[in-house]
Amino acid sequence: MEGLVVKLPSFPFLSPNISSSSSSSTFRLGFRRFSASISAAVNEGFVSLGQLTRPDFPILHQEVNGSKLVYLDNAATSQKPTAVLKSLQNYYEAYNSNVHRGIHYLSAKATDEYELARKKVAAFINASDSAEIVFTRNATEAINLVAYSWGLSNLKPRDEIILTIAEHHSAIVPWQIVAQKTGAILKFVSLDENEVPDVEKLREMISTSTKLVVVHHVSNVLGSVLPIEDIVIWAHAVGAKVLVDACQSVPHMVVDVQGLDADFLVASSHKMCGPTGIGFLFGKSNLLLTMPPFLGGGEMISDVFLDHSTYAEPPS
């Protein structure tokens, strides 16, 4: 059915225009179809958000120990809706081919779709240019890319990197390795009385010795939401860069990289109902252009000679 008026509980995040004058709000949902499994609930005039979305996830159509499977580990990895699974199947059935490697139909089709995906990611986080989106295997690789390409080239002994103790291990370990190689110093922000990162302490720690601030947008453990805009202003005031781990925020919040003004931002597809094995790094163009290659081979190559090679420009 093209449209259906149903009652939903008052969720302010669903629509800023929903009236909150009563305990429930009525508005029009433009879904093209509803699963038969929720038809009974529709007939009763009430559909929960879970009832609307659950039919889209095949893995949830099973029972465990006699009860419907309830999956609550989305902070680790999310399940995949039918639309994603069908899209993957269509790729392998219809135009599986090397990207940026051929001039035949399948390769051209795959390349077009690949670059279209980059543009969609750029639009999703409001990057000014799709060339600021670098595809990686996951957010961990994206952080390592910044650490090895930007960090090893720009950090020197006694430079300071500020992190919070609530960062994901994948956002800590790469900088430990870089610090060992460069002589940079890691400084950690502790938790406050509310058991979330002490933002005021972070502000106090930023100094002219600070070269990089590495922070989560939303913590995968604490659920803390850090004021990235403020942190960026404090860091930029002393010439430091900011790397934001947005793995938990991008799936649940509007993330505007131009508004945040972060220098680097990473996220991972598998945490937002997408496939595994793909993530991205957002980096400001002026920074990406100065960063040496992280891995050699593949589409980062421009020309190869016996004694040297030239490299393609970002985001390759």
XYZ file of C-alpha atoms in Angstrom:
316
model
C 0.000 0.000 0.000
C 1.261 3.463 -0.845
C 0.318 5.254 2.360
C -1.240 4.462 5.683
C -2.222 6.546 8.669
C -1.199 4.805 11.870
C -0.559 5.775 15.453
C 2.939 5.657 16.862
C 4.243 6.586 20.295
C 5.728 10.054 20.560
C 9.297 9.698 19.333
C 10.641 13.238 18.799
C 13.532 11.891 16.737
C 11.183 10.459 14.121
C 9.906 13.836 12.974
C 10.471 17.342 14.334
C 7.000 18.335 13.126
C 5.035 15.743 15.082
C 2.708 17.271 17.632
C 3.440 16.336 21.231
C 0.081 17.498 22.582
C -1.051 13.941 23.310
C 0.482 10.660 24.382
C 0.554 9.467 20.795
C 0.973 11.216 17.480
C -0.766 10.608 14.174
C 0.954 11.206 10.874
C 1.200 9.710 7.409
C 3.788 7.047 6.673
C 4.851 6.790 3.054
C 5.889 3.145 3.089
C 5.277 1.315 -0.161
C 4.358 -1.940 1.487
C 3.971 -3.631 4.831
C 4.767 -7.226 5.620
C 1.792 -9.501 6.155
C 3.257 -10.320 9.552
C 2.205 -6.923 10.884
C -1.225 -6.748 9.253
C -2.982 -7.698 12.488
C -1.290 -4.886 14.333
C -2.217 -2.450 11.563
C -5.858 -3.498 11.828
C -5.754 -2.655 15.521
C -4.622 0.870 14.639
C -1.224 0.743 16.319
C 2.147 -0.206 14.877
C 5.366 -0.020 16.866
C 8.648 0.956 15.288
C 9.857 -2.597 15.881
C 6.851 -4.081 14.112
C 7.507 -1.867 11.118
C 11.179 -2.727 10.772
C 11.473 -6.314 12.023
C 10.024 -7.897 8.834
C 12.865 -6.319 6.827
C 15.490 -8.442 8.606
C 15.410 -12.130 7.579
C 17.702 -13.199 10.417
C 15.038 -12.111 12.904
C 12.462 -14.454 11.379
C 13.621 -17.312 13.580
C 13.038 -18.564 17.080
C 15.678 -19.306 19.681
C 14.704 -21.508 22.620
C 11.061 -21.207 21.632
C 10.977 -17.408 21.467
C 11.426 -14.839 18.725
C 15.050 -13.854 18.311
C 15.754 -10.479 19.911
C 19.080 -8.990 18.859
C 20.565 -6.280 21.085
C 24.222 -6.286 20.016
C 23.972 -3.628 17.315
C 26.775 -1.584 18.863
C 29.063 -4.458 17.836
C 27.498 -5.215 14.463
C 24.059 -4.719 12.962
C 21.916 -7.181 11.056
C 21.251 -6.748 7.344
C 17.844 -5.918 5.858
C 16.508 -7.659 2.788
C 17.225 -4.631 0.584
C 20.944 -4.836 1.380
C 21.090 -8.587 0.839
C 19.303 -8.259 -2.506
C 21.640 -5.481 -3.601
C 24.671 -7.653 -2.871
C 23.126 -10.591 -4.692
C 22.294 -8.399 -7.680
C 25.905 -7.220 -7.900
C 27.305 -10.739 -8.024
C 24.624 -11.899 -10.451
C 24.523 -8.871 -12.766
C 27.790 -6.909 -12.912
C 30.522 -8.484 -10.804
C 33.790 -7.104 -12.194
C 36.963 -5.227 -11.280
C 36.459 -1.561 -10.436
C 38.621 0.973 -12.312
C 40.317 -1.899 -14.161
C 38.566 -2.299 -17.487
C 36.623 -0.670 -20.295
C 34.133 -3.476 -20.898
C 30.480 -3.168 -19.874
C 30.662 -5.026 -16.566
C 33.716 -3.117 -15.359
C 32.204 0.217 -16.377
C 28.951 -0.645 -14.608
C 30.757 -1.752 -11.442
C 32.918 1.376 -11.486
C 29.914 3.655 -11.920
C 28.103 2.013 -9.005
C 31.248 2.130 -6.867
C 31.712 5.850 -7.405
C 27.994 6.459 -6.951
C 28.290 4.807 -3.540
C 31.123 7.201 -2.694
C 28.921 10.147 -3.648
C 26.102 8.776 -1.492
C 28.397 8.490 1.516
C 29.654 12.030 0.931
C 26.091 13.330 0.759
C 25.094 11.311 3.840
C 27.681 13.070 6.022
C 27.605 16.334 4.031
C 31.183 16.193 2.786
C 31.915 18.990 0.329
C 33.474 16.623 -2.219
C 33.193 12.865 -2.758
C 36.997 12.828 -3.161
C 37.125 13.354 0.607
C 35.704 9.846 1.115
C 38.289 7.053 1.160
C 36.881 3.531 1.246
C 38.581 1.149 3.671
C 37.932 -2.354 4.971
C 36.494 -0.961 8.201
C 36.895 1.896 10.661
C 39.942 0.223 12.194
C 41.782 0.398 8.885
C 40.613 3.988 8.419
C 42.167 4.980 11.758
C 45.355 3.104 10.903
C 45.471 4.911 7.562
C 45.516 8.254 9.377
C 48.012 6.975 11.945
C 50.539 5.622 9.457
C 50.064 8.108 6.632
C 49.425 11.363 8.486
C 50.823 10.485 11.915
C 54.226 9.142 10.900
C 54.711 12.084 8.538
C 53.684 14.861 10.916
C 54.422 13.840 14.500
C 57.787 14.298 16.162
C 59.247 13.750 19.653
C 57.304 15.441 22.486
C 54.271 16.168 20.308
C 51.100 15.283 22.199
C 48.140 13.156 21.138
C 45.064 13.482 23.358
C 42.568 10.624 23.676
C 39.906 9.672 26.218
C 40.115 6.415 28.163
C 36.711 5.545 26.698
C 38.026 5.191 23.149
C 37.678 1.919 21.264
C 40.876 -0.124 21.331
C 41.131 0.354 17.569
C 41.418 4.087 18.192
C 44.104 3.671 20.867
C 46.513 0.972 19.668
C 47.464 2.595 16.316
C 48.512 5.740 18.158
C 50.500 3.746 20.698
C 52.455 2.273 17.789
C 52.917 5.688 16.168
C 54.042 7.188 19.476
C 56.663 4.448 19.849
C 57.974 5.212 16.360
C 57.899 9.020 16.551
C 58.473 9.848 20.204
C 55.071 11.502 20.479
C 53.320 11.423 23.848
C 49.846 10.009 24.500
C 47.735 11.855 27.058
C 44.449 10.361 28.271
C 41.331 12.124 29.518
C 39.706 10.336 32.461
C 36.005 10.013 33.312
C 34.121 12.518 35.435
C 31.714 11.852 38.309
C 29.036 10.852 35.785
C 31.313 8.141 34.374
C 31.685 9.863 31.008
C 34.776 11.565 29.555
C 35.623 14.760 31.412
C 35.226 17.345 28.663
C 36.494 20.224 30.798
C 39.622 18.228 31.593
C 40.064 17.577 27.882
C 39.844 21.301 27.206
C 42.461 22.010 29.879
C 44.834 19.402 28.430
C 44.882 20.936 24.958
C 47.988 23.064 24.531
C 50.415 24.250 21.883
C 52.094 20.838 22.218
C 48.887 19.112 21.120
C 49.026 17.950 17.512
C 46.062 15.569 17.418
C 42.887 14.913 19.404
C 41.303 11.473 18.935
C 37.750 11.206 20.278
C 34.573 9.235 19.795
C 31.378 11.000 18.840
C 29.263 8.448 20.706
C 30.839 5.796 22.933
C 30.097 2.166 22.083
C 30.217 1.322 25.815
C 29.155 4.400 27.777
C 26.793 5.971 25.270
C 28.407 9.326 26.000
C 27.982 11.971 23.307
C 30.914 14.353 23.087
C 30.599 17.997 21.929
C 32.674 17.566 18.794
C 32.097 21.112 17.549
C 33.565 22.541 20.751
C 36.464 20.086 20.823
C 37.339 20.983 17.229
C 37.332 24.701 18.057
C 39.641 24.149 21.047
C 41.997 21.951 19.025
C 42.128 24.197 15.978
C 42.890 27.182 18.201
C 46.320 25.637 18.899
C 46.804 24.208 15.403
C 45.904 20.615 16.300
C 43.923 18.206 14.127
C 40.890 16.191 15.256
C 40.057 12.584 14.381
C 36.488 11.547 15.203
C 35.389 7.929 15.640
C 31.800 8.197 14.404
C 31.004 4.479 14.189
C 28.194 4.778 16.726
C 26.892 8.214 15.765
C 26.560 7.946 11.989
C 23.896 5.182 12.231
C 21.783 7.096 14.756
C 22.373 10.833 14.369
C 22.706 13.479 11.705
C 26.459 13.816 11.188
C 27.527 16.890 9.233
C 31.290 16.902 8.743
C 31.277 20.469 7.484
C 29.362 21.571 10.551
C 31.616 19.576 12.870
C 34.698 20.856 11.005
C 36.596 17.702 12.019
C 39.757 16.990 10.051
C 39.209 13.233 9.931
C 36.137 11.104 10.627
C 35.708 7.345 10.359
C 32.735 4.988 10.302
C 31.928 1.406 9.382
C 29.175 -0.041 7.210
C 28.476 -3.121 9.310
C 27.302 -0.995 12.231
C 24.606 0.686 10.132
C 22.838 -2.275 8.506
C 25.357 -2.469 5.674
C 27.686 -5.294 4.615
C 30.850 -6.263 6.423
C 34.273 -5.507 4.981
C 33.670 -1.874 4.101
C 34.187 1.366 5.992
C 35.290 4.859 5.153
C 37.595 7.663 6.118
C 36.518 11.244 5.640
C 39.495 13.549 5.393
C 39.699 17.191 4.440
C 41.032 17.489 0.908
C 44.034 19.613 1.847
C 45.152 16.933 4.317
C 44.563 13.920 2.068
C 46.608 15.511 -0.708
C 49.668 15.717 1.560
C 49.438 12.174 2.944
C 51.756 9.504 1.468
C 50.296 6.126 0.448
C 49.329 3.788 3.269
C 49.253 0.592 1.185
C 50.938 0.016 -2.166
C 49.128 -1.474 -5.131
C 45.664 -1.463 -6.605
C 43.944 1.748 -7.576
C 46.450 3.963 -5.731
C 48.849 3.403 -8.646
C 49.118 5.882 -11.490
C 52.127 4.535 -13.406
C 54.690 1.846 -12.574
C 58.307 1.898 -13.769
C 61.146 -0.412 -12.797
C 62.846 2.160 -10.588
C 59.831 4.071 -9.278
C 56.082 4.520 -9.433
C 53.702 7.449 -9.452
C 50.530 7.536 -7.407
C 46.940 8.460 -8.089
C 45.390 11.372 -6.247
C 42.943 10.868 -3.356
C 40.637 9.129 -2.743
C 42.499 6.259 -4.423
